[in-house]
Tab-separated table of N, CA and C in Angstrom:
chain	number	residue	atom	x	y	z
N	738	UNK	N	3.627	25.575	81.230
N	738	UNK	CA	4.250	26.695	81.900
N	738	UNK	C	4.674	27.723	80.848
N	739	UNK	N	4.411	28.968	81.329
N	739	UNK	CA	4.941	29.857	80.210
N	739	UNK	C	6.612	31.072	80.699
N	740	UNK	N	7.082	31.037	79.828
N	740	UNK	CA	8.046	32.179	79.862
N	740	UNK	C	8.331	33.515	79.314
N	741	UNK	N	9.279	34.409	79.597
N	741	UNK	CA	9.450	35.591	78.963
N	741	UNK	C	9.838	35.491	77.828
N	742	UNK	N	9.685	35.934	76.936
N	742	UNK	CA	10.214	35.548	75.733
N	742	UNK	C	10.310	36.555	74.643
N	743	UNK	N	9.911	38.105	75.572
N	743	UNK	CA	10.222	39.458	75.026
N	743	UNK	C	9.477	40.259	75.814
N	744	UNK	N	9.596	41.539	75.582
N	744	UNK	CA	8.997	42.622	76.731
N	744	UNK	C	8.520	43.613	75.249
N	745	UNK	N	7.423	44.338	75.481
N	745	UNK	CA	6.727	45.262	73.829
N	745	UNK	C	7.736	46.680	74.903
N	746	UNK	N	8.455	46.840	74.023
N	746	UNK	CA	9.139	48.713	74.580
N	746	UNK	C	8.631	49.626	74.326
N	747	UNK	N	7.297	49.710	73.387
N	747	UNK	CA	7.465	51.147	72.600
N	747	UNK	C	6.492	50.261	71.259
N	748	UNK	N	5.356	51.737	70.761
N	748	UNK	CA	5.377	51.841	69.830
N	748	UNK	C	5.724	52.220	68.377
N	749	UNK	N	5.798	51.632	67.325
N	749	UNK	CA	6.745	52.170	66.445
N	749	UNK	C	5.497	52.570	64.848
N	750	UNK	N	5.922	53.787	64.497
N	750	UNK	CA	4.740	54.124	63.614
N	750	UNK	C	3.492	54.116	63.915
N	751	UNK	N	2.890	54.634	62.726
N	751	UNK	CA	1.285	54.497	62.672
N	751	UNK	C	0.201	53.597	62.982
N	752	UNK	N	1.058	52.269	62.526
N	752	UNK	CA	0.001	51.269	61.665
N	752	UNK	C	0.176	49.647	62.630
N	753	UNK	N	0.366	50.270	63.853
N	753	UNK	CA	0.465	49.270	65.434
N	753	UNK	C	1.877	48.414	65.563
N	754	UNK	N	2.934	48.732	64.897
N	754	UNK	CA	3.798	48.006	64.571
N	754	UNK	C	4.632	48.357	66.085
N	755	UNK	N	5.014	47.298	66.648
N	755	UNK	CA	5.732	47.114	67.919
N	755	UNK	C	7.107	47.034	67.880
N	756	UNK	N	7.922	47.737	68.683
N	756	UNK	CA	9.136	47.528	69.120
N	756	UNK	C	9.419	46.362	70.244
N	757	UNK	N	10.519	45.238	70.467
N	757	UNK	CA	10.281	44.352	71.257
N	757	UNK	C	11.829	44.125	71.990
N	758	UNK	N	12.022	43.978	72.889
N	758	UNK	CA	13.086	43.726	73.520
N	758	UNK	C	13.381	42.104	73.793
N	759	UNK	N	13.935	41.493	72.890
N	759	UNK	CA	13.874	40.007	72.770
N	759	UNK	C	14.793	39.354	74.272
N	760	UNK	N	13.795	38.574	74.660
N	760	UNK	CA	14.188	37.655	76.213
N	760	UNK	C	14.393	36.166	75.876
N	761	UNK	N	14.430	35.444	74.186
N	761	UNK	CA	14.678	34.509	73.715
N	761	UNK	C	15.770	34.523	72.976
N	762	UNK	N	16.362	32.824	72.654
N	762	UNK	CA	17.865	32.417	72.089
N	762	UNK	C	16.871	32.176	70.485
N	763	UNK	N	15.933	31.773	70.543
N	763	UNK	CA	14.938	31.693	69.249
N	763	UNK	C	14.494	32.603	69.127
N	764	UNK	N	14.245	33.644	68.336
N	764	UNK	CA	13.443	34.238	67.962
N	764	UNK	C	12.659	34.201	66.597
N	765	UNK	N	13.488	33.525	66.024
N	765	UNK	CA	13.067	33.279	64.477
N	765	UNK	C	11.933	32.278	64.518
N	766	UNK	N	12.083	31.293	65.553
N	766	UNK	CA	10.884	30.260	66.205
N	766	UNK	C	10.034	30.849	66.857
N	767	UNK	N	10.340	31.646	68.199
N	767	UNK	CA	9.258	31.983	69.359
N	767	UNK	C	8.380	33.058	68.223
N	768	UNK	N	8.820	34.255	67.425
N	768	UNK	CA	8.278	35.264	66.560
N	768	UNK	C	7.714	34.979	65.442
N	769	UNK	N	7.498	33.764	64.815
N	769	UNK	CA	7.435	33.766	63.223
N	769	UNK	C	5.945	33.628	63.138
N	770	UNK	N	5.738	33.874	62.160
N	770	UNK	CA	3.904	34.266	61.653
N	770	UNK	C	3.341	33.140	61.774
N	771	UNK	N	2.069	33.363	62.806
N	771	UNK	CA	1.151	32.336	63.154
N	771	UNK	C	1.508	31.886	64.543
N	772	UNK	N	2.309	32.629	64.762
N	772	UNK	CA	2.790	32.353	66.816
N	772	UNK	C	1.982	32.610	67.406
N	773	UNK	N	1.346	32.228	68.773
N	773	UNK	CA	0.648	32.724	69.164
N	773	UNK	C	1.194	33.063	70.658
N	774	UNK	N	1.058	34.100	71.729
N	774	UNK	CA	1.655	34.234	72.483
N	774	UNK	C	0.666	34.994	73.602
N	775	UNK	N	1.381	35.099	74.972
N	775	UNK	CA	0.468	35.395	75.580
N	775	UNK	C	1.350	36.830	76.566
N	776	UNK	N	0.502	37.599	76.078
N	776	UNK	CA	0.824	39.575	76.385
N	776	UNK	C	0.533	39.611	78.272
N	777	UNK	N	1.544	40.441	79.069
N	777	UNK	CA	1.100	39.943	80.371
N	777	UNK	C	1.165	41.523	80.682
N	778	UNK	N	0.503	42.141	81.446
N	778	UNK	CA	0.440	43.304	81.345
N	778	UNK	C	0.442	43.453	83.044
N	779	UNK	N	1.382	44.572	83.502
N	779	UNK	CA	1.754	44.847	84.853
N	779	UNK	C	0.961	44.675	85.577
N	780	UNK	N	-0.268	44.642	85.618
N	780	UNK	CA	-1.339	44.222	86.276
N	780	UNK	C	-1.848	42.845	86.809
N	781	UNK	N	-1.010	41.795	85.700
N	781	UNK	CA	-1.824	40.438	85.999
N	781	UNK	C	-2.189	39.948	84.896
N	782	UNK	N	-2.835	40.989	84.194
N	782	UNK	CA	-4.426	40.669	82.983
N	782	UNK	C	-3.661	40.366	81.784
N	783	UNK	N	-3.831	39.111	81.128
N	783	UNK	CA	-3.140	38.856	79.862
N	783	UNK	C	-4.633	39.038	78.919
N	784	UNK	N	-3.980	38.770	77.560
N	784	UNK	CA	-4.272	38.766	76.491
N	784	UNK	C	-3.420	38.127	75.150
N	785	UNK	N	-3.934	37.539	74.380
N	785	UNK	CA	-3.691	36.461	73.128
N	785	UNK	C	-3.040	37.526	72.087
N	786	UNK	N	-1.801	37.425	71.478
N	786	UNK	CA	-1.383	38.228	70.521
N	786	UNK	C	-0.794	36.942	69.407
N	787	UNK	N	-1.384	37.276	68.542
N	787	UNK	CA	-1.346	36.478	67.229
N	787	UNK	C	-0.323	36.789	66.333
N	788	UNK	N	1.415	36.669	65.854
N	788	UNK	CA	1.988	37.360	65.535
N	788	UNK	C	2.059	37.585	63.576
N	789	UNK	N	1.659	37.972	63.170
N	789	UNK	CA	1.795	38.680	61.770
N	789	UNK	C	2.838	39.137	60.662
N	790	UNK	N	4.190	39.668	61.612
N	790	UNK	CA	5.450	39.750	61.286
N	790	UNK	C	6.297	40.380	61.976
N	791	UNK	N	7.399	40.150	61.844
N	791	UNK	CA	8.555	40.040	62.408
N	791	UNK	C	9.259	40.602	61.539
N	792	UNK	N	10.337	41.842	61.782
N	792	UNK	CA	11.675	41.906	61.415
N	792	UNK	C	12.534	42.949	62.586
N	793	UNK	N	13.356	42.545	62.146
N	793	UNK	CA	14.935	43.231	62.444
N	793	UNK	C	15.214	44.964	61.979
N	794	UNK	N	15.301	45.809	62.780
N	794	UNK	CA	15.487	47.320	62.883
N	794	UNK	C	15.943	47.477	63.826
N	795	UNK	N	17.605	48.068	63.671
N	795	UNK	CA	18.051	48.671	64.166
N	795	UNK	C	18.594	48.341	65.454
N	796	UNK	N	18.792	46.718	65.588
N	796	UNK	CA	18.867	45.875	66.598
N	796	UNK	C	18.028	45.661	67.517
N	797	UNK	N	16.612	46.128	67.138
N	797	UNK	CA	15.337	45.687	67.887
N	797	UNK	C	14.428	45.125	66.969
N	798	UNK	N	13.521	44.201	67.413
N	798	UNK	CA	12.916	43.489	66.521
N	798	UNK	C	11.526	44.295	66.828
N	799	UNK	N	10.925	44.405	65.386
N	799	UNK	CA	9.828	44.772	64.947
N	799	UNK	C	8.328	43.837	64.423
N	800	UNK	N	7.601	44.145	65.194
N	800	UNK	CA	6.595	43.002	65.172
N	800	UNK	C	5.348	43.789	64.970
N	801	UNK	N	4.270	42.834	64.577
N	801	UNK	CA	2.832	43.264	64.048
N	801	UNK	C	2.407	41.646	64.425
N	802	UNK	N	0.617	42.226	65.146
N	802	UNK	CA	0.168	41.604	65.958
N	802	UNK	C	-1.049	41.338	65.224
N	803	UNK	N	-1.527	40.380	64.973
N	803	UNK	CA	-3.280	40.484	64.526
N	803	UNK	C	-4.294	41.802	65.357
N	804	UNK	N	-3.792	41.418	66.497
N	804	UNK	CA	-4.866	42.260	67.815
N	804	UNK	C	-4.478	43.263	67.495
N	805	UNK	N	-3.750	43.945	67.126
N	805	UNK	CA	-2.930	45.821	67.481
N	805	UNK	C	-3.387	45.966	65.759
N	806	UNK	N	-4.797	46.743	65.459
N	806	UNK	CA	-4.329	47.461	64.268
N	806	UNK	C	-3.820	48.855	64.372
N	807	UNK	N	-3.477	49.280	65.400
N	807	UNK	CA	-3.340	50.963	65.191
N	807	UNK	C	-2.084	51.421	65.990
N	808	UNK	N	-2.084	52.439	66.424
N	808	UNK	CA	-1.130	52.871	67.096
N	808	UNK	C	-1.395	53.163	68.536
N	809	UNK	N	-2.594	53.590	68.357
N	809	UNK	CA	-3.108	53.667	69.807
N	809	UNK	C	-3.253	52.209	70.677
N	810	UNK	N	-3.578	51.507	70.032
N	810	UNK	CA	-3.743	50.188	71.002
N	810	UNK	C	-2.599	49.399	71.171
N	811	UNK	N	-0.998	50.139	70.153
N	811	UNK	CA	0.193	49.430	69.752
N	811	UNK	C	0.402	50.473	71.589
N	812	UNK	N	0.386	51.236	71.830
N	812	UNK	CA	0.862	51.910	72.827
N	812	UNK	C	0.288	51.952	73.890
N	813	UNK	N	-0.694	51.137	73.928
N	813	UNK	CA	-1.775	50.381	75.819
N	813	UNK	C	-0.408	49.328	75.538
N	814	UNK	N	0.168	48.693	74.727
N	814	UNK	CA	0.809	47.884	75.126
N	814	UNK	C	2.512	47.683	75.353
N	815	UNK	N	2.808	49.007	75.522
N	815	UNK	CA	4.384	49.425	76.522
N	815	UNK	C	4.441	48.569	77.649
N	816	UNK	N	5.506	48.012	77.836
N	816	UNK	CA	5.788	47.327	78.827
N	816	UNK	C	4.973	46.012	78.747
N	817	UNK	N	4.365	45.232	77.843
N	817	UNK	CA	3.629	44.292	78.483
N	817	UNK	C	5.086	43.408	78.527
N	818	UNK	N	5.256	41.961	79.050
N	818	UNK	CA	6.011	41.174	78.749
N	818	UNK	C	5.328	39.518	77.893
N	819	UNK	N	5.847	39.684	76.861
N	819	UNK	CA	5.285	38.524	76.201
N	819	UNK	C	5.897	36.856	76.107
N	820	UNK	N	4.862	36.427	76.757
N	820	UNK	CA	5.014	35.355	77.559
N	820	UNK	C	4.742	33.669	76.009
N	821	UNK	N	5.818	32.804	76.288
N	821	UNK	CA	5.896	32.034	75.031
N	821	UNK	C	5.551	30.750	76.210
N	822	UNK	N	5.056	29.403	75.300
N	822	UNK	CA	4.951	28.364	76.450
N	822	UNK	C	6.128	27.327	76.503
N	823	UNK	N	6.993	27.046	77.417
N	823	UNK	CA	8.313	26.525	77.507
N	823	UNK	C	7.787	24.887	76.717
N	824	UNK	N	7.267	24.146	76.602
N	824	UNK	CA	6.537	23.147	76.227
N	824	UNK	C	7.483	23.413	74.257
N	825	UNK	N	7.475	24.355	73.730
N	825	UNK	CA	8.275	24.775	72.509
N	825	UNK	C	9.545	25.390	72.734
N	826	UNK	N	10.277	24.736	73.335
N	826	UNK	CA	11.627	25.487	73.532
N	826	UNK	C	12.423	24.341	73.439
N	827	UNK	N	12.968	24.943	72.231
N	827	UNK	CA	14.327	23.972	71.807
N	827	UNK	C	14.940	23.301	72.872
N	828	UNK	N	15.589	21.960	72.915
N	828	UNK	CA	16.001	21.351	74.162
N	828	UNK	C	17.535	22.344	74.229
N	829	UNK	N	18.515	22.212	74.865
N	829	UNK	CA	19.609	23.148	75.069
N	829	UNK	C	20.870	22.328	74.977
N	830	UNK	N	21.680	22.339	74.340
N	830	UNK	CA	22.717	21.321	74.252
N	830	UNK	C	24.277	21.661	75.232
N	831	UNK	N	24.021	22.822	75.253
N	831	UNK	CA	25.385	23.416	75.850
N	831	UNK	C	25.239	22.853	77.690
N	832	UNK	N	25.541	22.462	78.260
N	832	UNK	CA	25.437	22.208	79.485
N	832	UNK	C	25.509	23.020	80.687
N	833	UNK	N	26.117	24.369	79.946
N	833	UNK	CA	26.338	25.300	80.519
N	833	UNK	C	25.632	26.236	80.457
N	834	UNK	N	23.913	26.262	79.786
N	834	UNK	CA	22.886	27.193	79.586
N	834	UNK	C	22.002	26.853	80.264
N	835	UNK	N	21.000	27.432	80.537
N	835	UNK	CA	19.731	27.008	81.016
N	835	UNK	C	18.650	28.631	80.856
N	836	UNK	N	17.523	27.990	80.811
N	836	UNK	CA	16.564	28.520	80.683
N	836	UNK	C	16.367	29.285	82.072
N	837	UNK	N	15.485	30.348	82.048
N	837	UNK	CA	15.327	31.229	83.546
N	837	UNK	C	14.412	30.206	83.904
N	838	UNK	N	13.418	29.706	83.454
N	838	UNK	CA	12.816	29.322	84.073
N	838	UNK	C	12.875	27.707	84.842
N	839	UNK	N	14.417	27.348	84.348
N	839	UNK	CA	14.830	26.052	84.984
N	839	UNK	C	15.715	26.516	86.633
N	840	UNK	N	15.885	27.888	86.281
N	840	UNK	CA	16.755	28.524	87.717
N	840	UNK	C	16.000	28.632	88.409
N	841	UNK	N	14.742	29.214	88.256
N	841	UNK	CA	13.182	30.017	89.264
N	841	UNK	C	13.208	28.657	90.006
N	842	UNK	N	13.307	28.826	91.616
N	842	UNK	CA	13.100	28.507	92.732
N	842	UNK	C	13.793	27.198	93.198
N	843	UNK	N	15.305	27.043	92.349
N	843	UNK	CA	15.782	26.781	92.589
N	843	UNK	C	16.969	26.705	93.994
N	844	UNK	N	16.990	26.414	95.067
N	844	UNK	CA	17.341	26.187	96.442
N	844	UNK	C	18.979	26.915	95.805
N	845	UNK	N	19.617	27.771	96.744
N	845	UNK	CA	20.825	28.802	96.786
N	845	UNK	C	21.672	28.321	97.685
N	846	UNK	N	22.580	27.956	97.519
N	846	UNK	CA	22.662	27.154	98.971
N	846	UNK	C	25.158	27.307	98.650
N	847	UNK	N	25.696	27.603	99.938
N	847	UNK	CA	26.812	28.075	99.884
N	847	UNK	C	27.897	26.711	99.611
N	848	UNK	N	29.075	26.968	99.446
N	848	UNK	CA	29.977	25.438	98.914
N	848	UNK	C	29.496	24.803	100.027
N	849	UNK	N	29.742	25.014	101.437
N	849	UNK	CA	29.571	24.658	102.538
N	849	UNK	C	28.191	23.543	102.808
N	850	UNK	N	27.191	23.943	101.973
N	850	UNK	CA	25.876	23.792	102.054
N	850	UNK	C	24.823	24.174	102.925
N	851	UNK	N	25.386	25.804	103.274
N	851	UNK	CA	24.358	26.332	103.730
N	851	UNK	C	23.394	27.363	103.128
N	852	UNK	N	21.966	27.279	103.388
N	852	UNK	CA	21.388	27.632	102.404
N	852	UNK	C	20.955	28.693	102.800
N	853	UNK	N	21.448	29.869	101.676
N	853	UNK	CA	21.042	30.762	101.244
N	853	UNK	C	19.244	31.876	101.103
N	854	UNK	N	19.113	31.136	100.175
N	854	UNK	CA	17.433	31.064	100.076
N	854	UNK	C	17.251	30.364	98.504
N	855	UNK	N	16.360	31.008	97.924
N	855	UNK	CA	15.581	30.258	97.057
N	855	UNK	C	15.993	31.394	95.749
N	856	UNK	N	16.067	30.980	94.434
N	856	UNK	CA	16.322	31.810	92.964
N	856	UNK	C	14.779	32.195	92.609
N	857	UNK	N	14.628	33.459	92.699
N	857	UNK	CA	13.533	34.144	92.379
N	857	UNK	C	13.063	34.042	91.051
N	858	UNK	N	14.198	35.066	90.474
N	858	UNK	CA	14.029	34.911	89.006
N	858	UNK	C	15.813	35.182	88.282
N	859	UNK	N	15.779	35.570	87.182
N	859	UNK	CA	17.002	36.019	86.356
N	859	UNK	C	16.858	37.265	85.482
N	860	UNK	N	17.123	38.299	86.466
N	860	UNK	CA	17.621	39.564	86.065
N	860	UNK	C	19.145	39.651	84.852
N	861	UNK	N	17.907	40.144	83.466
N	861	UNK	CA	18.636	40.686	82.834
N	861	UNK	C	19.299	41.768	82.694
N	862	UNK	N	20.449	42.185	82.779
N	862	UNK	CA	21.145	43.648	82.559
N	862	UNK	C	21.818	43.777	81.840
N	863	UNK	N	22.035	45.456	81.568
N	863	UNK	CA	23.250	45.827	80.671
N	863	UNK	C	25.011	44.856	81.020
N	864	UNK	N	24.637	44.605	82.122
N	864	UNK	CA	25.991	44.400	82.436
N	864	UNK	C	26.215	42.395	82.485
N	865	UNK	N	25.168	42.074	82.176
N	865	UNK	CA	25.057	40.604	82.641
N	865	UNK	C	23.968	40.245	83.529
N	866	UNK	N	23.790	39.097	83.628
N	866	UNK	CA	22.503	38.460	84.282
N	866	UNK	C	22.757	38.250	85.702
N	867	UNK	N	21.912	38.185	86.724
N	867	UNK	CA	21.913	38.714	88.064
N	867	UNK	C	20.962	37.260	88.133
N	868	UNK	N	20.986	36.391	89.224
N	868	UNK	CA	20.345	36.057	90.391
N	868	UNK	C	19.603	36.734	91.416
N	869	UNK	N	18.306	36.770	91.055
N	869	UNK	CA	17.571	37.355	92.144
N	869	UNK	C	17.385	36.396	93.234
N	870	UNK	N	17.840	36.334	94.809
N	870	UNK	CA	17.438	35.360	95.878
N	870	UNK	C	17.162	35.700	96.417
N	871	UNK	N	15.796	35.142	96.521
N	871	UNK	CA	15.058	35.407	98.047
N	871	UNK	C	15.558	34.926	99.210
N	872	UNK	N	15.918	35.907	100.444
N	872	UNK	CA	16.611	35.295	101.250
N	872	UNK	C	15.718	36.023	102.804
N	873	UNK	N	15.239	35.212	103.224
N	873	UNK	CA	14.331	35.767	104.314
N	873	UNK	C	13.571	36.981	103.767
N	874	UNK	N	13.012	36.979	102.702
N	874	UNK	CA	12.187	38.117	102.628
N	874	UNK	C	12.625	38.872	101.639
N	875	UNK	N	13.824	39.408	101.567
N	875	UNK	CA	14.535	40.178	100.931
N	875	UNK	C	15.335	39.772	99.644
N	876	UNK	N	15.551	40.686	98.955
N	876	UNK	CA	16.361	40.191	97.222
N	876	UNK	C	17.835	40.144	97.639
N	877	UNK	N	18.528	39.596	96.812
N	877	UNK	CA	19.841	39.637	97.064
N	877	UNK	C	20.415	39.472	95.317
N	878	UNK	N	21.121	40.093	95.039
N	878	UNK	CA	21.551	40.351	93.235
N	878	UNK	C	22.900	38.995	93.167
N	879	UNK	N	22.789	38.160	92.821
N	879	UNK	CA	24.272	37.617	92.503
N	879	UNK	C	24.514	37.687	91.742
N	880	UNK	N	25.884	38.026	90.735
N	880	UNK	CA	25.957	38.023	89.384
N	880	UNK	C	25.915	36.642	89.267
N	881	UNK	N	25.369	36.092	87.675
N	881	UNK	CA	25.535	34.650	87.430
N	881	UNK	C	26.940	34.358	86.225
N	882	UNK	N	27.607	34.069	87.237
N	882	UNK	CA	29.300	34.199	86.460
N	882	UNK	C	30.056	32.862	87.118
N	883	UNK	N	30.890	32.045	86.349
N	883	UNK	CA	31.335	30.973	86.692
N	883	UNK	C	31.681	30.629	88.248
N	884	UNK	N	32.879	32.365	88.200
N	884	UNK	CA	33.082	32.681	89.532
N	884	UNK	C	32.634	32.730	91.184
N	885	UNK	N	31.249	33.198	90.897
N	885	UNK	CA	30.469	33.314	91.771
N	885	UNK	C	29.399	32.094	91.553
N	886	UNK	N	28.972	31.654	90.858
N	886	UNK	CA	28.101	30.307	90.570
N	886	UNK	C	28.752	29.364	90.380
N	887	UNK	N	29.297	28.456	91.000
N	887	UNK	CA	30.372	27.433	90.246
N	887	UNK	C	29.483	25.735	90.199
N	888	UNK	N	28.456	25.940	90.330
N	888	UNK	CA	27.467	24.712	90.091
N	888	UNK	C	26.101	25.134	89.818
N	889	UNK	N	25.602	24.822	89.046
N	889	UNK	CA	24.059	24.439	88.945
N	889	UNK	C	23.832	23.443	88.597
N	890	UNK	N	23.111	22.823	89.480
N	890	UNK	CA	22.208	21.260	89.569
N	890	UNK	C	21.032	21.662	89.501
N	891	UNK	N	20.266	21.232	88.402
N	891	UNK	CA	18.964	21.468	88.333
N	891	UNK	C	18.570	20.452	88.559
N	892	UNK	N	18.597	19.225	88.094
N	892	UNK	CA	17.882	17.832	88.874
N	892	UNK	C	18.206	18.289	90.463
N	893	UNK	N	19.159	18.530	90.756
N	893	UNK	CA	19.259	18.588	92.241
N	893	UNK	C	18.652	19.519	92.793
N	894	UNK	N	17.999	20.577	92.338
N	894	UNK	CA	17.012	21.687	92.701
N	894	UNK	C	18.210	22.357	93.115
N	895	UNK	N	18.928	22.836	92.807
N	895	UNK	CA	20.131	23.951	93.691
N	895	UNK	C	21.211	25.053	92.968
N	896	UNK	N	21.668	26.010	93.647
N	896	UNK	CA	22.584	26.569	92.398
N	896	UNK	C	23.536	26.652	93.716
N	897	UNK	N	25.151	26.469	93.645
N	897	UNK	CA	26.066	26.987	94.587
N	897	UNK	C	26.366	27.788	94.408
N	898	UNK	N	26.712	28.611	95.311
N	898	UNK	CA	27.007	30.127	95.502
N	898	UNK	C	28.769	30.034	96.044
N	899	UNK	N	29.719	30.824	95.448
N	899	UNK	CA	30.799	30.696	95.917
N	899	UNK	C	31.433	32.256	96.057
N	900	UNK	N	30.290	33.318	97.300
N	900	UNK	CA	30.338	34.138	96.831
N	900	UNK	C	32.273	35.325	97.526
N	901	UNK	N	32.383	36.756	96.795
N	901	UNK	CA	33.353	37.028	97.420
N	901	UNK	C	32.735	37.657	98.603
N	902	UNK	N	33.701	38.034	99.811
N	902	UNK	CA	33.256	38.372	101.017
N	902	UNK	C	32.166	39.872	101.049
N	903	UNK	N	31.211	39.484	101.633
N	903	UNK	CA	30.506	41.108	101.649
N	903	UNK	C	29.585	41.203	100.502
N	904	UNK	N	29.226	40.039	99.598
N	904	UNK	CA	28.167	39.906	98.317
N	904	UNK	C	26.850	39.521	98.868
N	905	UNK	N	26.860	38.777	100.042
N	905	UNK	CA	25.391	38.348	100.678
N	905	UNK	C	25.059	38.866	101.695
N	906	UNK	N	25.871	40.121	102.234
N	906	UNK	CA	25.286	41.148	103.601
N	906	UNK	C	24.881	42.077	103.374
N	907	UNK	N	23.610	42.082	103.873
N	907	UNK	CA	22.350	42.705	103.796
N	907	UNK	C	21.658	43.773	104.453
C-alpha cells in the first residue's frame, strides 16, 4: 500500500530542482538518495521518481529527481503528490499517533455508537488536521483533537466522535 509522503509545490531554479511540501514524520528516511517513490499526478497517471538529493530551504525541502533534468519537466510536475510505500514506515511508538492511512475507512461512529459514516481521508491544514467523513454521500470536516475524537481503535476499525452540538449538521 502506498502513502502521501509529500506533494512537489513548485519549481525551484533552472536545473529541475523541486520544492516539496513534506506529508512525512521521516523525511530524512522517506527522501534520502536512492529512494525511490511513486509521483501521482491529478489525473491518476503515476510515474517512478528516483531521488538524488534532498535539502532544507527556507522551511521547504528541496529535492532533485533522476527523472526531472530541467526545469521544464521540474514544472509538468506542480502538484503531483508523492506517494512512499507504508511497508517502510517506521513502526510508531506514541499511542497517540497514527498514520493517515491507518484512519482511511475507518467506521465514525458517536459515544452512543451510532454510526456516523466512514474516515475518508486526513485533511491537512494550516490550522490542524481535519477528518474527512463520508457520511451518506457527503464530507463532513471533524477537527482531529482529543476533544472531539476521544478514541481511536484501529484494531477495532473505528474512531469516536464526541462531537459539540451543530458539528455533524449538514
Amino acid at each position: 500500500m502506498q502513502v502521501v509522503v509529500g506533494r512537489v509545490a513548485k519549481a525551484h531554479g533552472i536545473r529541475g530542482e523541486l520544492a516539496v511540501d513534506v506529508r512525512t514524520d521521516s523525511p530524512e528516511e522517506r527522501f534520502a538518495e536512492g529512494a525511490v517513490l511513486t509521483g501521482q499526478a491529478r489525473d491518476g497517471s503515476t510515474t517512478r521518481l528516483t531521488v538524488t538529493a534532498a535539502r532544507w530551504h527556507s522551511g521547504r525541502l528541496l529535492m532533485r529527481f533522476a527523472e526531472v533534468p530541467d526545469r521544464t519537466i521540474a514544472e509538468e510536475l506542480r502538484g503531483v503528490l508523492l506517494l512512499g510505500d507504508t511497508d517502510d514506515l517506521p513502526p510508531i511508538e506514541d499511542p497517540d499517533e497514527f498514520y493517515d492511512h491507518e484512519l482511511e475507512g475507518l467506521r465514525a461512529e458517536l459515544t452512543d455508537g451510532t454510526v456516523v459514516g466512514t474516515v475518508r481521508e486526513v485533511v491537512h491544514s494550516p490550522g490542524g488536521e481535519l477528518l474527512s467523513v463520508d457520511r451518506d454521500g457527503r464530507d463532513l470536516l471533524v477537527p482531529f483533537v482529543r476533544e472531539i475524537v476521544p478514541q481511536v481503535d484501529v484494531a477495532g476499525g473505528r474512531v469516536v466522535l464526541d462531537p459539540p452540538e451543530g458539528l455533524l449538521d449538514v
